[in-house]
Short mmCIF file of C-alpha atoms and ligand atoms in Angstrom, two decimals:
data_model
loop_
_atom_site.label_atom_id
_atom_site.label_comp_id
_atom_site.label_asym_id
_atom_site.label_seq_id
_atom_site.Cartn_x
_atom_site.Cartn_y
_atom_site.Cartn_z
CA UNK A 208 35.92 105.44 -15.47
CA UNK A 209 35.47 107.43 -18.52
CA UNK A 210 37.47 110.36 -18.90
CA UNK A 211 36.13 113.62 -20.39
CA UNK A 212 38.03 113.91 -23.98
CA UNK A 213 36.06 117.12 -24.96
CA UNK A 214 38.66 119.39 -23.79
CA UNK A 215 36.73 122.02 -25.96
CA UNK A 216 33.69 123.48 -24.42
CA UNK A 217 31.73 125.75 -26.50
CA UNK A 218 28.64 126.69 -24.87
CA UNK A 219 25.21 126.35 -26.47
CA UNK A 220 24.49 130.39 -26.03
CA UNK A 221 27.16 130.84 -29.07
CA UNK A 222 25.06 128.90 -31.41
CA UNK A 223 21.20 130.25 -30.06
CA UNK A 224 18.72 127.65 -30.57
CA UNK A 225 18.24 127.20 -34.40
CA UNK A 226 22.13 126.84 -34.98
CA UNK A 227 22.05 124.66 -32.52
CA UNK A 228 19.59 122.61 -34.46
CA UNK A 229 21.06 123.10 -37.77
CA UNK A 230 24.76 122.16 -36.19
CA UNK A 231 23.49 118.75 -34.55
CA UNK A 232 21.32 117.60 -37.47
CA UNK A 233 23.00 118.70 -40.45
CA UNK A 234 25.08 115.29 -41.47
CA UNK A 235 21.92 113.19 -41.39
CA UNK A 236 21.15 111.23 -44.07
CA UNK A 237 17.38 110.74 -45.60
CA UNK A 238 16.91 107.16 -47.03
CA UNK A 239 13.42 106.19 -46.51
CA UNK A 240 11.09 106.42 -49.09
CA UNK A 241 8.35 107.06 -46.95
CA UNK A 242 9.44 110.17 -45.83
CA UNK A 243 8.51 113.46 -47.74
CA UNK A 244 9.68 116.24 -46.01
CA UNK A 245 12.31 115.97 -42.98
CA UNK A 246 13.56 118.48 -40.30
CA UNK A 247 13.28 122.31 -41.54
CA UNK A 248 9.45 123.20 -41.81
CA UNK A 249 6.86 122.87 -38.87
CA UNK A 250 6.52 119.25 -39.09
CA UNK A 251 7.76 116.40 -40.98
CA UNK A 252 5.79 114.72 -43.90
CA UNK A 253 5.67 111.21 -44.52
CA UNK A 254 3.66 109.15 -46.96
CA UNK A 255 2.94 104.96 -45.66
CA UNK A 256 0.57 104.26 -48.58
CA UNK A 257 -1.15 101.23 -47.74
CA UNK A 258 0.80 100.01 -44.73
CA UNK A 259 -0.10 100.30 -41.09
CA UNK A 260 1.86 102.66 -38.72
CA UNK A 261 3.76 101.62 -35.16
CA UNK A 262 4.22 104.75 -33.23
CA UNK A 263 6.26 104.60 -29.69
CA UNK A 264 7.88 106.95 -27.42
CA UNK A 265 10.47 106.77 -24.70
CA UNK A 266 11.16 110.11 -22.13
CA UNK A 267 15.22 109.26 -20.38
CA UNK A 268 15.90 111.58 -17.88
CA UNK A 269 19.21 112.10 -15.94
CA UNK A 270 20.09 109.98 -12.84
CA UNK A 271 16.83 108.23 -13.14
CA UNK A 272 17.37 106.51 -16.17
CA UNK A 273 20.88 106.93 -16.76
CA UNK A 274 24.01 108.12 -14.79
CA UNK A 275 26.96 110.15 -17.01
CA UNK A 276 29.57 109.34 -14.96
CA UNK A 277 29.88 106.23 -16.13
CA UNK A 278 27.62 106.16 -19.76
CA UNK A 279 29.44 108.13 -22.30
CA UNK A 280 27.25 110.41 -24.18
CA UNK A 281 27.45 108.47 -27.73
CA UNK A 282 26.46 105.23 -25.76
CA UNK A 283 23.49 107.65 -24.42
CA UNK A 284 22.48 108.38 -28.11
CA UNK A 285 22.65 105.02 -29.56
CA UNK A 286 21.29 103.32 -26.45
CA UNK A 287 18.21 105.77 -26.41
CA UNK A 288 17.56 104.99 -30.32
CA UNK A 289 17.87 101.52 -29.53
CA UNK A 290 14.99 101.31 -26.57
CA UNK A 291 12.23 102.90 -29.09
CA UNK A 292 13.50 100.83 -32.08
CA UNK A 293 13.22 97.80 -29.95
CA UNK A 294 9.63 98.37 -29.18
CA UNK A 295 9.17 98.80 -33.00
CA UNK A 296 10.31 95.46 -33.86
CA UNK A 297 8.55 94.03 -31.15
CA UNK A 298 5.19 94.57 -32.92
CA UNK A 299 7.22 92.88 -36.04
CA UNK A 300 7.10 96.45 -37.58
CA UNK A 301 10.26 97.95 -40.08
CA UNK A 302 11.62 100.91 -38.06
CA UNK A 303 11.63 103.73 -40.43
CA UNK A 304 11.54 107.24 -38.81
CA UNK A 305 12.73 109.15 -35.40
CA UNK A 306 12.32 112.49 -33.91
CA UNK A 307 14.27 113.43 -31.05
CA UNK A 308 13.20 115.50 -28.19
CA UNK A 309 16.05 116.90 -25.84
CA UNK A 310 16.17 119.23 -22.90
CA UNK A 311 19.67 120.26 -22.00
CA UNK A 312 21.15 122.75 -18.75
CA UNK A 313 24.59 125.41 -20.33
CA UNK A 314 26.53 122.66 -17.78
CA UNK A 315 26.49 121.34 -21.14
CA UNK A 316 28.84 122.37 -24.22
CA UNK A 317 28.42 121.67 -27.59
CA UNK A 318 30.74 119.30 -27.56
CA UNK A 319 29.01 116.94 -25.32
CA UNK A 320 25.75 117.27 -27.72
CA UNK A 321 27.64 116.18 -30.78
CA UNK A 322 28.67 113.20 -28.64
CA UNK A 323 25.22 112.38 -28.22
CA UNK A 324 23.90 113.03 -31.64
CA UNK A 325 27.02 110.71 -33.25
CA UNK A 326 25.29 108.07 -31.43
CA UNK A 327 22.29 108.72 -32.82
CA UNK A 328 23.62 109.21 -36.49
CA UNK A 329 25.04 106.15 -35.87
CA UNK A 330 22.20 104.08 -35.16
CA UNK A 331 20.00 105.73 -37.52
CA UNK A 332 22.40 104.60 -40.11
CA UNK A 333 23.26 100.94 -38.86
CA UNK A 334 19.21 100.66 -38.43
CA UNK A 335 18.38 102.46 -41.56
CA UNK A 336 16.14 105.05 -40.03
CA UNK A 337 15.55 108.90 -40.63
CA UNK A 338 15.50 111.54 -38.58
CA UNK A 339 12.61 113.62 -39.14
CA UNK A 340 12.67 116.00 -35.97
CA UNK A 341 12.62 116.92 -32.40
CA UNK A 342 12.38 119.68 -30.39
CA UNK A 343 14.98 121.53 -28.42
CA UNK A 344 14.83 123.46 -25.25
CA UNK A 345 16.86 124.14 -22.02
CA UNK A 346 16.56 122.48 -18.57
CA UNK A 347 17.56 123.73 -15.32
CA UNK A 348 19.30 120.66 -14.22
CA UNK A 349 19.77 117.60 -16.18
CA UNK A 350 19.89 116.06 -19.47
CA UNK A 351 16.34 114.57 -20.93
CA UNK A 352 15.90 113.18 -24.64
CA UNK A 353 12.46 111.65 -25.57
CA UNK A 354 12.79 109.91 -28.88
CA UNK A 355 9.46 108.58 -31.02
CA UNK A 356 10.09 105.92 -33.33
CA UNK A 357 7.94 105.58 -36.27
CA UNK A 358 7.72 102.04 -38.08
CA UNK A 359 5.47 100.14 -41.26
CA UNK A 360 3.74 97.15 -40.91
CA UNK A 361 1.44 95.77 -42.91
CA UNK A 362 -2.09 94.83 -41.37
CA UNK A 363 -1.93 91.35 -41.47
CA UNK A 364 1.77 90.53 -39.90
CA UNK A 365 1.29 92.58 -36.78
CA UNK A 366 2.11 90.86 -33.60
CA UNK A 367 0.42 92.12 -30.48
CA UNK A 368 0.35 90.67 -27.03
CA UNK A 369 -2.48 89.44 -27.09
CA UNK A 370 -2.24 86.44 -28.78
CA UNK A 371 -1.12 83.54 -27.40
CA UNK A 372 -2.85 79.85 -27.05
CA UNK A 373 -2.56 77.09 -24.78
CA UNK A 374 0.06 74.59 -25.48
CA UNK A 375 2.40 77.44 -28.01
CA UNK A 376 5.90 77.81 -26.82
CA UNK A 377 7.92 80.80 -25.32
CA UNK A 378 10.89 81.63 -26.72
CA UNK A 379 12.85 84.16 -25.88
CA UNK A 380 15.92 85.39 -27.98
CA UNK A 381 19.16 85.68 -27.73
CA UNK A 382 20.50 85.70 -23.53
CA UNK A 383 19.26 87.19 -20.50
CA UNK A 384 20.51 89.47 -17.23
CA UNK A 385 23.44 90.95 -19.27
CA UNK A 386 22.66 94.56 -18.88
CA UNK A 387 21.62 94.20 -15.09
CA UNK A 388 24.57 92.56 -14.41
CA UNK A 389 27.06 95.01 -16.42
CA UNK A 390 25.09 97.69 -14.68
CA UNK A 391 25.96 95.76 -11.20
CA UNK A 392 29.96 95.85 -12.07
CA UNK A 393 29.88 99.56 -13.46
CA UNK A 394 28.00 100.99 -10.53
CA UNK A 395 30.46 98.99 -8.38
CA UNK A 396 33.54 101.07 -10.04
CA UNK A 397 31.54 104.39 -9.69
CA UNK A 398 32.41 103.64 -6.16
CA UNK A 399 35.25 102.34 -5.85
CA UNK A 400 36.47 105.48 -8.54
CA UNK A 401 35.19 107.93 -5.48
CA UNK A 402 37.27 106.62 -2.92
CA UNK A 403 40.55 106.10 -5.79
CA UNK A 404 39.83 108.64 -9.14
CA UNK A 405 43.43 107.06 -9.60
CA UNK A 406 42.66 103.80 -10.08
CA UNK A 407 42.04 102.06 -13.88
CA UNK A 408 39.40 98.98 -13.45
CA UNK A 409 40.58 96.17 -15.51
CA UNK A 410 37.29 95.56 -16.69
CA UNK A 411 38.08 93.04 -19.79
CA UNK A 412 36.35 90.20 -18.53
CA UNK A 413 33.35 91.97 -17.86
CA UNK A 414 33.45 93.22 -21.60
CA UNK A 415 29.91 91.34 -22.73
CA UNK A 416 27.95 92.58 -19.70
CA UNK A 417 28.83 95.98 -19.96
CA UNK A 418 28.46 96.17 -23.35
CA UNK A 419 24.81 94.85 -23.08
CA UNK A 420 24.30 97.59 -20.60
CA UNK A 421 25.74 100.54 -22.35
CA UNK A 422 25.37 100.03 -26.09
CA UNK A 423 22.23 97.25 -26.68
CA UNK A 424 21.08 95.93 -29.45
CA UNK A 425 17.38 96.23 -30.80
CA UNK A 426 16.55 92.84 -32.14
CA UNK A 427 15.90 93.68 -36.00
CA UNK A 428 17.74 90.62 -37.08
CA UNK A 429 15.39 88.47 -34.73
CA UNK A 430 12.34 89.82 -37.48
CA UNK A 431 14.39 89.13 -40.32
CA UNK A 432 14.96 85.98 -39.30
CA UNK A 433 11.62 85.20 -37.99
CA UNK A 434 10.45 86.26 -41.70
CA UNK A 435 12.85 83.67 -43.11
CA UNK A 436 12.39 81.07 -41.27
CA UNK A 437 8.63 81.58 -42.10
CA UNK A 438 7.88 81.80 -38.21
CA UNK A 439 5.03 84.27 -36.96
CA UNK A 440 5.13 83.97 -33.43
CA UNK A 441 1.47 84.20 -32.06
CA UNK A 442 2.13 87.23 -29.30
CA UNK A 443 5.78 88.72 -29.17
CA UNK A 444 6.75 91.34 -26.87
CA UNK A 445 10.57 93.20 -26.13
CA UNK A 446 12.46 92.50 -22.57
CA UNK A 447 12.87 96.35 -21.15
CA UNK A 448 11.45 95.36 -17.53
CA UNK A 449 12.73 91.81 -16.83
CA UNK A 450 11.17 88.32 -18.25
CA UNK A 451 8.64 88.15 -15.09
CA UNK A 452 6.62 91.03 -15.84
CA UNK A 453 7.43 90.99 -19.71
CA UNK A 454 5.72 87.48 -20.05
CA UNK A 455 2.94 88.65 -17.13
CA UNK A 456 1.94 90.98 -19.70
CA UNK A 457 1.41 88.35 -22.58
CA UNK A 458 -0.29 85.93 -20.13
CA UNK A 459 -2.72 89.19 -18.67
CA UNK A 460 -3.23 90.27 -22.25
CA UNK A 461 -3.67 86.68 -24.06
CA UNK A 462 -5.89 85.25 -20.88
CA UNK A 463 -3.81 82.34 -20.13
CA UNK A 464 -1.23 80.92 -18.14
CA UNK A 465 2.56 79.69 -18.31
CA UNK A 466 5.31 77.52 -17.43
CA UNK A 467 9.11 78.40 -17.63
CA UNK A 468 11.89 76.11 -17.35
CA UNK A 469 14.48 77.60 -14.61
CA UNK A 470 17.25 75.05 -16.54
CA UNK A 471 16.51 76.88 -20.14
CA UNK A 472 16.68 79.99 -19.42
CA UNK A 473 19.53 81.28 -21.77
CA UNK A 474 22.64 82.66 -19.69
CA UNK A 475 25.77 83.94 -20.90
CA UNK A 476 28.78 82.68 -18.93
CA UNK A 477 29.85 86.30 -18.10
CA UNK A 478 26.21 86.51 -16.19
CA UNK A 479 26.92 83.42 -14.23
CA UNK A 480 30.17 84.34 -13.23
CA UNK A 481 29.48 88.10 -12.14
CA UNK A 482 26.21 86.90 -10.16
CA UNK A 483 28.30 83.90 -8.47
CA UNK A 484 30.85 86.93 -7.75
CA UNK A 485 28.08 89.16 -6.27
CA UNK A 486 26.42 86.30 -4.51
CA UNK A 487 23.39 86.71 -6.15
CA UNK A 488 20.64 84.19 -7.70
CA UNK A 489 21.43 83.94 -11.87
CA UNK A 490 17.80 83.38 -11.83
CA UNK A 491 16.43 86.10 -10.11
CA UNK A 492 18.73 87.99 -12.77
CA UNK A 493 17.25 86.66 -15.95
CA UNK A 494 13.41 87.17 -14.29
CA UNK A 495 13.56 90.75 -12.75
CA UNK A 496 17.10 92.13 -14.26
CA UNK A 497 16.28 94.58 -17.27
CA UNK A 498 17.55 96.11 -20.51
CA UNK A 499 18.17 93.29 -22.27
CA UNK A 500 16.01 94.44 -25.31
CA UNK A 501 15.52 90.83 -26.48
CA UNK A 502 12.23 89.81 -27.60
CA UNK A 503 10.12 87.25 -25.85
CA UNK A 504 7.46 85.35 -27.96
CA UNK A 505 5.21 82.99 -27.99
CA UNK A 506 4.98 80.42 -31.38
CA UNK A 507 2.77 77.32 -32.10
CA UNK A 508 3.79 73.85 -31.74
CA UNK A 509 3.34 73.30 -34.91
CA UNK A 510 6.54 76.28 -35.88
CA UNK A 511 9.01 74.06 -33.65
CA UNK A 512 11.10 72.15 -36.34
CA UNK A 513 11.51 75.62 -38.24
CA UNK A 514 13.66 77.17 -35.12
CA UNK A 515 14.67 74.01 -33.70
CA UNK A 516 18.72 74.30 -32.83
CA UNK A 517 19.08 77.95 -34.09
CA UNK A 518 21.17 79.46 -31.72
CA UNK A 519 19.42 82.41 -31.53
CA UNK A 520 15.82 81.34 -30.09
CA UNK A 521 15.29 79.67 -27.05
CA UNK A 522 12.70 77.50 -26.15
CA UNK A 523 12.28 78.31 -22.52
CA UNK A 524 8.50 77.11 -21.50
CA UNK A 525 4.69 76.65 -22.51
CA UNK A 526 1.89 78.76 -22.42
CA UNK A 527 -0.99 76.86 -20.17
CA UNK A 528 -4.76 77.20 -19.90
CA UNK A 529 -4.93 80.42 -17.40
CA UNK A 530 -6.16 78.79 -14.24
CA UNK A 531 -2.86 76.71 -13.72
CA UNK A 532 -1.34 80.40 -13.33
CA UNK A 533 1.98 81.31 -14.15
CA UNK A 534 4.99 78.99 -13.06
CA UNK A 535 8.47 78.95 -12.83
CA UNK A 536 9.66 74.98 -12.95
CA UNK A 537 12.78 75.40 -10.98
CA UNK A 538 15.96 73.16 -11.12
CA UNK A 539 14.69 70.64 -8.88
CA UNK A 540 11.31 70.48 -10.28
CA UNK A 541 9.66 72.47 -8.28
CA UNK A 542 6.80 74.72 -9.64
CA UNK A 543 6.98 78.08 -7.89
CA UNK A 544 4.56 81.15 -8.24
CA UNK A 545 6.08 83.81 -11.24
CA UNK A 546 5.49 86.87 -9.44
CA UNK A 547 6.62 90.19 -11.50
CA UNK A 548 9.06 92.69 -9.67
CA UNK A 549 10.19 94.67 -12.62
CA UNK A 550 13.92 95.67 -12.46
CA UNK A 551 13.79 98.96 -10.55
CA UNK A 552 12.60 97.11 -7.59
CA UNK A 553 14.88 94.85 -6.79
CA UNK A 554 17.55 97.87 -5.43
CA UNK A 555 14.84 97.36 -2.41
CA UNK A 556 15.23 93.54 -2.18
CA UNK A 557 17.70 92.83 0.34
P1 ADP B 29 9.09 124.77 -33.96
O1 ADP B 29 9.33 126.17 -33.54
O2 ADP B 29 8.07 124.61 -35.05
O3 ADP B 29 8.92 123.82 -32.81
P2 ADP B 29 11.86 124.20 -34.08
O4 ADP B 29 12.60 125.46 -34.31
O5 ADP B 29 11.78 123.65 -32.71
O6 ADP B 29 10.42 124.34 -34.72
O7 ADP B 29 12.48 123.06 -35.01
C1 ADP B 29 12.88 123.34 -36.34
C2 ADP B 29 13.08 122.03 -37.06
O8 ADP B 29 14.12 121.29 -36.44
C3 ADP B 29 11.86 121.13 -37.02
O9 ADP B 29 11.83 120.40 -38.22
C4 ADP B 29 12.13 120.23 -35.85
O10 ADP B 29 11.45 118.99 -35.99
C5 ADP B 29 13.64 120.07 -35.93
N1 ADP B 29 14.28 119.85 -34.61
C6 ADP B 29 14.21 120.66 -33.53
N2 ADP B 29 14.96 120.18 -32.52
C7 ADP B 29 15.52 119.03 -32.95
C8 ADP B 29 16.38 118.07 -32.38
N3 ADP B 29 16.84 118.16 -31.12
N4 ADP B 29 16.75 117.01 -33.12
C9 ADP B 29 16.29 116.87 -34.37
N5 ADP B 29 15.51 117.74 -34.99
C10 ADP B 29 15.09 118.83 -34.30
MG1 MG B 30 10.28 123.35 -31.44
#
């Protein structure tokens, strides 16, 4: 398990509320153009011209969306950028601006804020975004940070839900059930780290799936490549919940239905192994497991040649007319009712 390295503790009273501010946000960098005034009046300026604005938020609390015993606080910071700027690129925006909302009990020191916020600093500068604000204030119990991401777009490449045909094809990027299953093998240690605190996992070949769970990617090289390749999907949405309910949504929003091949769904080998290890379905995984922050999109028929064989984009089914419903073709050719459980229900399954 991860060991606390911050044997400093300063606590948060030292530095009252403003130096607390100033301290945490002092090394970041402003690169955007669009933004005019940052953190240090009452609110942040910024200046889109002619584009179209994205605006998202995401609220993390403590033991319901994450558990510190096991996620270190810089994987915390990066992961939480990563969830807004993932819903960003999923309406094929540019990310360009955060502000960062935190709530934090004195059982935390200083140190363990700077952990969080070099997380943060680091994906605002691999993702080339700006911090433009937050708020701080204290909690009584846990930790909470609500980030809003802010992205550009202009009108006409905007990619909602909404807008997928009969007969276009899903494709999902990248592979599926990582982070569920990472978060399967980590909880596991959390226990097995009660009974022995002595004992050191050797957790190497689990290295992929726990890295999908604790530091993701958002997918901004899926919409640079998407621009390349001269490919404007016709609904695109990001996989937070699970691919059930994350293509439910583009078949309830577009009015029609859809038909995924069990066989295509993209696996990595790590995801086979650890659900053949805990004797569970790899396809129940990939449909209700969550996190993954891929995107899943639909494109026309006529886009096919243009991301035929890139390994990045898999073609995993059809969108239908909406009466057939929504179907999962399994191995055996079976066609069997796609019925959306969303990740937090399956601890309830068995
Ligand atoms: P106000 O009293 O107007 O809410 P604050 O004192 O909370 O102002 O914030 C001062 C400045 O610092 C503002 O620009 C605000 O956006 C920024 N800020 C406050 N908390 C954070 C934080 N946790 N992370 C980043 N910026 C922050
Ligand atoms: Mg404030």
């Amino acid at each position: 398990m991860i060991e606390d390295k911050n044997q400093q503790r300063t606590a948060l009273e030292k530095l009252g509320e403003f130096g607390l501010i100033d301290h945490l946000t002092k090394n970041f960098e402003i690169n955007q153009k669009s933004t005019i005034k940052s953190i240090g009046d009452d609110a942040a300026v910024l200046d889109f011209k002619s584009k179209q604005l994205v605006v998202t938020t995401d609220l993390l609390v403590e033991h319901v969306h994450f558990d510190l015993s096991y996620v270190p606080l810089k994987h915390l910071g990066y992961k939480a950028v990563m969830v807004n700027l993932s819903d960003v690129y999923a309406m094929n925006a540019s990310a360009t601006q955060i502000t960062i909302s935190i709530a934090v009990s004195n059982r935390f020191p200083l140190e363990a804020l700077e952990e969080l916020y070099a997380g943060i600093e680091t994906a605002a500068k691999i993702y080339d975004i700006d911090v433009i604000g937050g708020d701080t204030t204290s909690s009584t119990t846990g930790l909470i940070i609500s980030i809003t991401a802010i992205g550009e777009i202009d009108a006409k490449d905007v990619i909602y839900r909404s807008g997928a045909k009969p007969n276009d094809l899903v494709v999902v990027s990248g592979d599926i059930g990582a982070a569920y299953m990472g978060l399967q093998v980590l909880e596991r240690e959390k226990e097995v780290f009660k009974v022995n605190p002595k004992n050191q996992p050797d957790l190497d070949h689990y290295a992929y799936i726990i890295e999908r769970q604790l530091k993701p990617e958002a997918r901004r090289d899926i919409i640079e490549l998407l621009k390349k390749l001269e490919v404007k999907p016709t609904s695109m949405i990001d996989i937070s919940d699970g691919l059930s309910s994350e293509i439910m949504h583009i078949c309830k929003q577009s009015e029609v239905g859809v038909a995924i091949y069990e066989n295509k769904i993209p696996l990595d080998p790590q995801v086979i192994s650890a659900c053949e290890e805990f004797n569970i379905d790899s396809t129940t995984i990939a449909l209700n497991g969550g996190e993954d922050y891929e995107l899943l999109m639909t494109i026309s028929q006529e886009d096919f040649p243009k991301i035929k064989g890139n390994p990045n984009l898999t073609v995993i089914g059809y969108i239908t007319e909406k009466a057939r419903g929504m179907n999962l073709i399994t191995r055996d050719e079976q066609s069997v009712p796609i019925i959306a459980k969303g990740w937090n229900s399956l601890e309830n399954q068995e």
